[in-house]
PDB file of C-alpha atoms and ligand atoms in Angstrom:
ATOM      1  CA  UNK A   1     280.676 136.179 -82.482  1.00 46.00           C
ATOM      2  CA  UNK A   2     281.544 133.971 -85.420  1.00 51.00           C
ATOM      3  CA  UNK A   3     281.662 135.326 -88.918  1.00 52.00           C
ATOM      4  CA  UNK A   4     280.841 132.977 -91.798  1.00 50.00           C
ATOM      5  CA  UNK A   5     283.786 132.609 -94.139  1.00 54.00           C
ATOM      6  CA  UNK A   6     282.922 134.028 -97.522  1.00 53.00           C
ATOM      7  CA  UNK A   7     283.284 130.594 -99.193  1.00 52.00           C
ATOM      8  CA  UNK A   8     280.479 129.180 -97.014  1.00 51.00           C
ATOM      9  CA  UNK A   9     278.406 132.264 -97.589  1.00 47.00           C
ATOM     10  CA  UNK A  10     278.751 131.951-101.372  1.00 50.00           C
ATOM     11  CA  UNK A  11     277.843 128.243-101.185  1.00 49.00           C
ATOM     12  CA  UNK A  12     274.668 129.200 -99.372  1.00 47.00           C
ATOM     13  CA  UNK A  13     273.860 131.792-102.025  1.00 45.00           C
ATOM     14  CA  UNK A  14     274.670 129.320-104.802  1.00 44.00           C
ATOM     15  CA  UNK A  15     272.452 126.676-103.181  1.00 45.00           C
ATOM     16  CA  UNK A  16     269.557 129.150-103.032  1.00 44.00           C
ATOM     17  CA  UNK A  17     270.001 130.021-106.680  1.00 41.00           C
ATOM     18  CA  UNK A  18     270.088 126.331-107.625  1.00 40.00           C
ATOM     19  CA  UNK A  19     267.011 125.693-105.542  1.00 39.00           C
ATOM     20  CA  UNK A  20     264.983 128.412-107.227  1.00 36.00           C
ATOM     21  CA  UNK A  21     266.416 127.293-110.565  1.00 33.00           C
ATOM     22  CA  UNK A  22     265.105 123.801-109.889  1.00 34.00           C
ATOM     23  CA  UNK A  23     261.600 125.116-109.294  1.00 33.00           C
ATOM     24  CA  UNK A  24     261.858 127.089-112.503  1.00 33.00           C
ATOM     25  CA  UNK A  25     262.930 123.945-114.416  1.00 34.00           C
ATOM     26  CA  UNK A  26     259.895 122.074-113.145  1.00 37.00           C
ATOM     27  CA  UNK A  27     257.593 124.710-114.539  1.00 38.00           C
ATOM     28  CA  UNK A  28     259.461 124.768-117.809  1.00 43.00           C
ATOM     29  CA  UNK A  29     258.807 121.081-118.517  1.00 70.00           C
ATOM     30  CA  UNK A  30     255.336 122.268-119.337  1.00 78.00           C
ATOM     31  CA  UNK A  31     254.993 123.217-122.961  1.00 89.00           C
ATOM     32  CA  UNK A  32     254.492 127.009-122.555  1.00 91.00           C
ATOM     33  CA  UNK A  33     251.214 127.097-124.457  1.00 94.00           C
ATOM     34  CA  UNK A  34     249.765 124.240-122.341  1.00 95.00           C
ATOM     35  CA  UNK A  35     251.016 125.871-119.141  1.00 92.00           C
ATOM     36  CA  UNK A  36     249.234 129.094-120.031  1.00 93.00           C
ATOM     37  CA  UNK A  37     246.043 127.291-121.045  1.00 96.00           C
ATOM     38  CA  UNK A  38     245.817 125.248-117.839  1.00 95.00           C
ATOM     39  CA  UNK A  39     246.615 128.208-115.574  1.00 92.00           C
ATOM     40  CA  UNK A  40     244.017 130.361-117.335  1.00 95.00           C
ATOM     41  CA  UNK A  41     241.446 127.596-116.823  1.00 96.00           C
ATOM     42  CA  UNK A  42     242.373 127.172-113.152  1.00 95.00           C
ATOM     43  CA  UNK A  43     242.326 130.906-112.410  1.00 94.00           C
ATOM     44  CA  UNK A  44     238.855 131.377-113.876  1.00 96.00           C
ATOM     45  CA  UNK A  45     237.273 128.664-111.708  1.00 96.00           C
ATOM     46  CA  UNK A  46     235.595 129.705-108.443  1.00 96.00           C
ATOM     47  CA  UNK A  47     237.232 126.866-106.546  1.00 90.00           C
ATOM     48  CA  UNK A  48     240.830 125.637-106.694  1.00 90.00           C
ATOM     49  CA  UNK A  49     241.414 122.135-108.076  1.00 92.00           C
ATOM     50  CA  UNK A  50     242.790 119.679-105.508  1.00 86.00           C
ATOM     51  CA  UNK A  51     246.313 118.689-106.488  1.00 83.00           C
ATOM     52  CA  UNK A  52     246.915 121.718-108.686  1.00 88.00           C
ATOM     53  CA  UNK A  53     248.500 123.794-105.940  1.00 77.00           C
ATOM     54  CA  UNK A  54     251.105 126.302-106.996  1.00 68.00           C
ATOM     55  CA  UNK A  55     251.102 127.941-110.412  1.00 61.00           C
ATOM     56  CA  UNK A  56     254.593 126.556-111.054  1.00 67.00           C
ATOM     57  CA  UNK A  57     253.634 122.894-110.707  1.00 76.00           C
ATOM     58  CA  UNK A  58     254.527 121.070-113.907  1.00 83.00           C
ATOM     59  CA  UNK A  59     251.488 120.526-116.170  1.00 86.00           C
ATOM     60  CA  UNK A  60     251.874 116.796-116.485  1.00 88.00           C
ATOM     61  CA  UNK A  61     252.087 116.220-112.722  1.00 87.00           C
ATOM     62  CA  UNK A  62     248.731 117.814-112.034  1.00 92.00           C
ATOM     63  CA  UNK A  63     245.836 115.560-111.125  1.00 92.00           C
ATOM     64  CA  UNK A  64     243.669 114.787-114.144  1.00 95.00           C
ATOM     65  CA  UNK A  65     246.214 115.942-116.726  1.00 95.00           C
ATOM     66  CA  UNK A  66     247.453 113.367-119.232  1.00 95.00           C
ATOM     67  CA  UNK A  67     250.477 114.101-121.373  1.00 94.00           C
ATOM     68  CA  UNK A  68     252.162 112.392-124.246  1.00 92.00           C
ATOM     69  CA  UNK A  69     255.568 112.887-125.758  1.00 85.00           C
ATOM     70  CA  UNK A  70     257.246 111.323-128.708  1.00 77.00           C
ATOM     71  CA  UNK A  71     260.955 111.377-129.484  1.00 78.00           C
ATOM     72  CA  UNK A  72     262.449 114.869-129.647  1.00 77.00           C
ATOM     73  CA  UNK A  73     259.135 116.599-129.057  1.00 80.00           C
ATOM     74  CA  UNK A  74     258.110 118.222-125.820  1.00 83.00           C
ATOM     75  CA  UNK A  75     255.412 116.618-123.719  1.00 90.00           C
ATOM     76  CA  UNK A  76     251.977 117.919-124.666  1.00 94.00           C
ATOM     77  CA  UNK A  77     248.700 117.756-122.788  1.00 96.00           C
ATOM     78  CA  UNK A  78     246.394 115.234-124.505  1.00 96.00           C
ATOM     79  CA  UNK A  79     243.814 114.635-121.777  1.00 97.00           C
ATOM     80  CA  UNK A  80     242.077 116.696-119.112  1.00 97.00           C
ATOM     81  CA  UNK A  81     239.993 114.386-116.972  1.00 97.00           C
ATOM     82  CA  UNK A  82     238.294 116.209-114.150  1.00 97.00           C
ATOM     83  CA  UNK A  83     234.953 114.433-113.759  1.00 97.00           C
ATOM     84  CA  UNK A  84     233.194 114.613-110.365  1.00 97.00           C
ATOM     85  CA  UNK A  85     235.675 117.023-108.798  1.00 95.00           C
ATOM     86  CA  UNK A  86     233.178 119.588-107.473  1.00 95.00           C
ATOM     87  CA  UNK A  87     234.484 122.272-109.824  1.00 97.00           C
ATOM     88  CA  UNK A  88     232.510 125.506-109.789  1.00 97.00           C
ATOM     89  CA  UNK A  89     232.446 128.523-112.048  1.00 97.00           C
ATOM     90  CA  UNK A  90     232.975 129.096-115.737  1.00 98.00           C
ATOM     91  CA  UNK A  91     235.366 127.526-118.200  1.00 97.00           C
ATOM     92  CA  UNK A  92     237.996 129.897-119.608  1.00 97.00           C
ATOM     93  CA  UNK A  93     238.472 129.980-123.351  1.00 94.00           C
ATOM     94  CA  UNK A  94     242.227 129.807-122.715  1.00 96.00           C
ATOM     95  CA  UNK A  95     241.693 126.037-122.624  1.00 97.00           C
ATOM     96  CA  UNK A  96     241.479 126.116-126.411  1.00 96.00           C
ATOM     97  CA  UNK A  97     245.256 126.625-126.284  1.00 97.00           C
ATOM     98  CA  UNK A  98     245.517 122.864-125.615  1.00 97.00           C
ATOM     99  CA  UNK A  99     245.718 122.157-129.316  1.00 95.00           C
ATOM    100  CA  UNK A 100     246.810 118.516-128.853  1.00 96.00           C
ATOM    101  CA  UNK A 101     243.902 117.714-126.552  1.00 97.00           C
ATOM    102  CA  UNK A 102     242.091 114.455-127.346  1.00 98.00           C
ATOM    103  CA  UNK A 103     239.953 113.895-124.232  1.00 98.00           C
ATOM    104  CA  UNK A 104     238.128 116.554-122.227  1.00 98.00           C
ATOM    105  CA  UNK A 105     235.991 115.237-119.395  1.00 98.00           C
ATOM    106  CA  UNK A 106     234.371 117.779-117.088  1.00 98.00           C
ATOM    107  CA  UNK A 107     231.358 115.593-116.302  1.00 98.00           C
ATOM    108  CA  UNK A 108     229.544 115.836-112.965  1.00 98.00           C
ATOM    109  CA  UNK A 109     230.687 119.253-111.758  1.00 98.00           C
ATOM    110  CA  UNK A 110     228.909 122.555-111.084  1.00 98.00           C
ATOM    111  CA  UNK A 111     230.277 124.379-114.101  1.00 98.00           C
ATOM    112  CA  UNK A 112     228.020 126.840-115.860  1.00 97.00           C
ATOM    113  CA  UNK A 113     227.735 129.868-118.080  1.00 96.00           C
ATOM    114  CA  UNK A 114     228.484 129.782-121.759  1.00 94.00           C
ATOM    115  CA  UNK A 115     230.793 126.980-122.777  1.00 93.00           C
ATOM    116  CA  UNK A 116     233.488 128.783-124.836  1.00 93.00           C
ATOM    117  CA  UNK A 117     232.828 128.407-128.564  1.00 90.00           C
ATOM    118  CA  UNK A 118     236.569 128.042-129.242  1.00 92.00           C
ATOM    119  CA  UNK A 119     236.550 124.709-127.407  1.00 94.00           C
ATOM    120  CA  UNK A 120     234.121 123.359-129.980  1.00 91.00           C
ATOM    121  CA  UNK A 121     236.848 123.924-132.548  1.00 91.00           C
ATOM    122  CA  UNK A 122     239.755 121.927-131.116  1.00 94.00           C
ATOM    123  CA  UNK A 123     240.820 119.940-134.150  1.00 93.00           C
ATOM    124  CA  UNK A 124     242.385 117.070-132.169  1.00 95.00           C
ATOM    125  CA  UNK A 125     239.472 116.519-129.755  1.00 96.00           C
ATOM    126  CA  UNK A 126     238.048 112.957-129.855  1.00 96.00           C
ATOM    127  CA  UNK A 127     236.106 112.636-126.603  1.00 97.00           C
ATOM    128  CA  UNK A 128     234.119 115.431-125.008  1.00 97.00           C
ATOM    129  CA  UNK A 129     232.070 114.728-121.892  1.00 98.00           C
ATOM    130  CA  UNK A 130     230.342 117.753-120.365  1.00 98.00           C
ATOM    131  CA  UNK A 131     227.412 115.797-118.917  1.00 98.00           C
ATOM    132  CA  UNK A 132     225.852 116.858-115.602  1.00 98.00           C
ATOM    133  CA  UNK A 133     226.789 120.529-115.458  1.00 98.00           C
ATOM    134  CA  UNK A 134     224.869 123.769-116.002  1.00 98.00           C
ATOM    135  CA  UNK A 135     226.301 124.907-119.303  1.00 97.00           C
ATOM    136  CA  UNK A 136     224.004 127.011-121.425  1.00 94.00           C
ATOM    137  CA  UNK A 137     223.903 128.684-124.797  1.00 89.00           C
ATOM    138  CA  UNK A 138     223.573 127.525-128.338  1.00 86.00           C
ATOM    139  CA  UNK A 139     226.571 126.307-130.249  1.00 73.00           C
ATOM    140  CA  UNK A 140     225.392 125.165-133.629  1.00 65.00           C
ATOM    141  CA  UNK A 141     227.492 127.594-135.635  1.00 70.00           C
ATOM    142  CA  UNK A 142     230.699 127.050-133.731  1.00 72.00           C
ATOM    143  CA  UNK A 143     230.927 123.273-134.011  1.00 82.00           C
ATOM    144  CA  UNK A 144     234.016 122.211-135.918  1.00 85.00           C
ATOM    145  CA  UNK A 145     235.395 119.015-134.403  1.00 88.00           C
ATOM    146  CA  UNK A 146     236.794 116.919-137.230  1.00 88.00           C
ATOM    147  CA  UNK A 147     238.290 114.215-134.924  1.00 92.00           C
ATOM    148  CA  UNK A 148     235.298 113.840-132.611  1.00 92.00           C
ATOM    149  CA  UNK A 149     234.236 110.277-131.749  1.00 94.00           C
ATOM    150  CA  UNK A 150     232.222 110.690-128.567  1.00 95.00           C
ATOM    151  CA  UNK A 151     230.237 113.808-127.744  1.00 94.00           C
ATOM    152  CA  UNK A 152     228.211 113.862-124.531  1.00 97.00           C
ATOM    153  CA  UNK A 153     226.613 117.083-123.367  1.00 96.00           C
ATOM    154  CA  UNK A 154     223.619 115.478-121.630  1.00 98.00           C
ATOM    155  CA  UNK A 155     222.076 117.063-118.504  1.00 98.00           C
ATOM    156  CA  UNK A 156     222.934 120.696-119.180  1.00 98.00           C
ATOM    157  CA  UNK A 157     220.974 123.754-120.279  1.00 97.00           C
ATOM    158  CA  UNK A 158     222.159 124.051-123.849  1.00 94.00           C
ATOM    159  CA  UNK A 159     219.392 125.420-126.035  1.00 92.00           C
ATOM    160  CA  UNK A 160     218.411 126.822-129.378  1.00 89.00           C
ATOM    161  CA  UNK A 161     217.913 124.895-132.571  1.00 85.00           C
ATOM    162  CA  UNK A 162     219.675 121.581-132.704  1.00 79.00           C
ATOM    163  CA  UNK A 163     223.119 121.299-134.138  1.00 62.00           C
ATOM    164  CA  UNK A 164     222.382 121.785-137.799  1.00 62.00           C
ATOM    165  CA  UNK A 165     226.057 121.366-138.577  1.00 67.00           C
ATOM    166  CA  UNK A 166     226.762 118.406-136.333  1.00 70.00           C
ATOM    167  CA  UNK A 167     227.838 116.002-139.046  1.00 72.00           C
ATOM    168  CA  UNK A 168     229.199 118.532-141.452  1.00 70.00           C
ATOM    169  CA  UNK A 169     232.707 118.642-140.039  1.00 67.00           C
ATOM    170  CA  UNK A 170     232.381 115.799-137.572  1.00 69.00           C
ATOM    171  CA  UNK A 171     231.952 112.731-139.721  1.00 72.00           C
ATOM    172  CA  UNK A 172     233.754 110.206-137.444  1.00 84.00           C
ATOM    173  CA  UNK A 173     231.377 110.682-134.561  1.00 89.00           C
ATOM    174  CA  UNK A 174     230.235 107.378-133.010  1.00 93.00           C
ATOM    175  CA  UNK A 175     228.418 108.509-129.879  1.00 94.00           C
ATOM    176  CA  UNK A 176     226.222 111.563-129.633  1.00 92.00           C
ATOM    177  CA  UNK A 177     224.282 112.204-126.422  1.00 95.00           C
ATOM    178  CA  UNK A 178     222.333 115.457-126.350  1.00 92.00           C
ATOM    179  CA  UNK A 179     219.668 114.299-123.887  1.00 96.00           C
ATOM    180  CA  UNK A 180     218.197 116.495-121.147  1.00 97.00           C
ATOM    181  CA  UNK A 181     218.905 119.932-122.573  1.00 96.00           C
ATOM    182  CA  UNK A 182     216.633 122.691-123.856  1.00 94.00           C
ATOM    183  CA  UNK A 183     217.075 122.221-127.600  1.00 92.00           C
ATOM    184  CA  UNK A 184     214.176 123.189-129.821  1.00 90.00           C
ATOM    185  CA  UNK A 185     213.036 122.417-133.316  1.00 87.00           C
ATOM    186  CA  UNK A 186     213.591 119.480-135.587  1.00 85.00           C
ATOM    187  CA  UNK A 187     216.272 116.879-135.684  1.00 83.00           C
ATOM    188  CA  UNK A 188     218.483 118.043-138.548  1.00 80.00           C
ATOM    189  CA  UNK A 189     218.447 115.955-141.698  1.00 79.00           C
ATOM    190  CA  UNK A 190     222.232 115.943-141.952  1.00 77.00           C
ATOM    191  CA  UNK A 191     222.397 113.636-138.945  1.00 80.00           C
ATOM    192  CA  UNK A 192     222.202 111.007-141.681  1.00 80.00           C
ATOM    193  CA  UNK A 193     225.665 112.180-142.724  1.00 80.00           C
ATOM    194  CA  UNK A 194     227.090 110.919-139.431  1.00 84.00           C
ATOM    195  CA  UNK A 195     227.911 107.620-141.080  1.00 84.00           C
ATOM    196  CA  UNK A 196     229.834 106.183-138.087  1.00 88.00           C
ATOM    197  CA  UNK A 197     227.126 106.931-135.527  1.00 89.00           C
TER     198      UNK A 197
HETATM  199  C1  LIG B   1     233.986 111.140-117.457  1.00 96.67           C
HETATM  200  O1  LIG B   1     234.194 111.086-116.052  1.00 96.67           O
HETATM  201  C2  LIG B   1     233.095 110.489-115.365  1.00 96.67           C
HETATM  202  C3  LIG B   1     233.369 110.643-113.890  1.00 96.67           C
HETATM  203  O2  LIG B   1     234.607 110.184-113.541  1.00 96.67           O
HETATM  204  C4  LIG B   1     232.952 109.052-115.801  1.00 96.67           C
HETATM  205  O3  LIG B   1     231.869 108.455-115.136  1.00 96.67           O
HETATM  206  C5  LIG B   1     232.701 109.029-117.307  1.00 96.67           C
HETATM  207  O4  LIG B   1     232.635 107.703-117.769  1.00 96.67           O
HETATM  208  C6  LIG B   1     233.792 109.760-118.050  1.00 96.67           C
HETATM  209  N1  LIG B   1     233.413 109.905-119.462  1.00 96.67           N
HETATM  210  C7  LIG B   1     234.046 109.324-120.452  1.00 96.67           C
HETATM  211  C8  LIG B   1     233.539 109.589-121.827  1.00 96.67           C
HETATM  212  O5  LIG B   1     235.004 108.587-120.268  1.00 96.67           O
HETATM  213  C1  LIG B   2     233.957 123.123-141.646  1.00 96.67           C
HETATM  214  O1  LIG B   2     235.266 123.058-142.148  1.00 96.67           O
HETATM  215  C2  LIG B   2     235.509 123.937-143.209  1.00 96.67           C
HETATM  216  C3  LIG B   2     236.904 123.697-143.721  1.00 96.67           C
HETATM  217  O2  LIG B   2     237.596 122.776-142.973  1.00 96.67           O
HETATM  218  C4  LIG B   2     235.341 125.360-142.703  1.00 96.67           C
HETATM  219  O3  LIG B   2     235.558 126.267-143.757  1.00 96.67           O
HETATM  220  C5  LIG B   2     233.936 125.536-142.166  1.00 96.67           C
HETATM  221  O4  LIG B   2     233.803 126.827-141.590  1.00 96.67           O
HETATM  222  C6  LIG B   2     233.659 124.495-141.094  1.00 96.67           C
HETATM  223  N1  LIG B   2     232.271 124.563-140.697  1.00 96.67           N
HETATM  224  C7  LIG B   2     231.914 124.893-139.484  1.00 96.67           C
HETATM  225  C8  LIG B   2     230.452 124.852-139.207  1.00 96.67           C
HETATM  226  O5  LIG B   2     232.702 125.196-138.623  1.00 96.67           O
HETATM  227  C1  LIG B   3     226.490 110.554-121.240  1.00 96.67           C
HETATM  228  O1  LIG B   3     226.757 110.902-119.869  1.00 96.67           O
HETATM  229  C2  LIG B   3     225.770 110.441-118.967  1.00 96.67           C
HETATM  230  C3  LIG B   3     226.109 111.003-117.595  1.00 96.67           C
HETATM  231  O2  LIG B   3     227.449 110.807-117.290  1.00 96.67           O
HETATM  232  C4  LIG B   3     225.726 108.938-118.994  1.00 96.67           C
HETATM  233  O3  LIG B   3     224.723 108.472-118.113  1.00 96.67           O
HETATM  234  C5  LIG B   3     225.422 108.474-120.404  1.00 96.67           C
HETATM  235  O4  LIG B   3     225.468 107.066-120.473  1.00 96.67           O
HETATM  236  C6  LIG B   3     226.422 109.057-121.396  1.00 96.67           C
HETATM  237  N1  LIG B   3     225.986 108.750-122.737  1.00 96.67           N
HETATM  238  C7  LIG B   3     226.618 107.916-123.544  1.00 96.67           C
HETATM  239  C8  LIG B   3     225.993 107.685-124.861  1.00 96.67           C
HETATM  240  O5  LIG B   3     227.650 107.350-123.215  1.00 96.67           O
HETATM  241  C1  LIG B   4     225.870 115.228-146.562  1.00 96.67           C
HETATM  242  O1  LIG B   4     227.184 115.231-147.090  1.00 96.67           O
HETATM  243  C2  LIG B   4     227.238 115.434-148.481  1.00 96.67           C
HETATM  244  C3  LIG B   4     228.671 115.258-148.918  1.00 96.67           C
HETATM  245  O2  LIG B   4     229.565 115.896-148.055  1.00 96.67           O
HETATM  246  C4  LIG B   4     226.691 116.825-148.787  1.00 96.67           C
HETATM  247  O3  LIG B   4     226.729 117.046-150.180  1.00 96.67           O
HETATM  248  C5  LIG B   4     225.260 116.908-148.303  1.00 96.67           C
HETATM  249  O4  LIG B   4     224.771 118.218-148.500  1.00 96.67           O
HETATM  250  C6  LIG B   4     225.199 116.571-146.825  1.00 96.67           C
HETATM  251  N1  LIG B   4     223.825 116.488-146.428  1.00 96.67           N
HETATM  252  C7  LIG B   4     223.325 117.234-145.471  1.00 96.67           C
HETATM  253  C8  LIG B   4     221.887 117.042-145.165  1.00 96.67           C
HETATM  254  O5  LIG B   4     224.022 118.040-144.855  1.00 96.67           O
END
């Protein structure tokens, strides 16, 4: 019976350490806050997202995730584009941790429940498309989207009085589609304050 010389044995051990180290490095090129936000979102869904296999997969390599980095700053998630991907379940409020997010598109899925109020407060968000889902609830008091340009929540079950604050903190908004929901009451007068609409 042959015995492995200790030098070979230690190379094998070293190689295994390097290999696991490599996997660890891949996960660490996610900005930790983005990594946590995306994993929280994924875990709360009823169905896994195709191409998101393995919790250690780097954020920016996942399908539908757009990142941006500038010199000397870590790559941050700026877009989450998961339209028509047959996603089911509820959206986790951990997603609000993506505080550089500019585009969120969850259109055409089977997502429901209350859309987390915190996501209506992401200061960097410019495009929000939640159309064709089953989101419900009223969100008038939580809306604070100062960068918003395009807001589409059509074909959901949002209800309550309409968005009395829509143009209060959202003055750059160009596109507003609230059609096919269960809103009640009058169109708020401050819609006239949406001067870019
Ligand atoms: C969101 O994704 C859907 C499906 O891919 C697409 O049709 C739609 O144009 C996208 N919305 C925006 C605002 O880009
Ligand atoms: C609008 O923004 C101001 C300050 O930026 C904040 O105090 C206020 O709560 C916001 N309004 C809403 C409805 O979120
Ligand atoms: C909002 O989304 C729906 C469904 O995706 C689409 O048909 C509609 O054109 C969008 N509205 C605007 C103003 O872009
Ligand atoms: C429109 O904006 C102005 C200036 O910010 C504010 O004084 C006014 O109350 C707003 N009007 C409505 C209807 O919200």
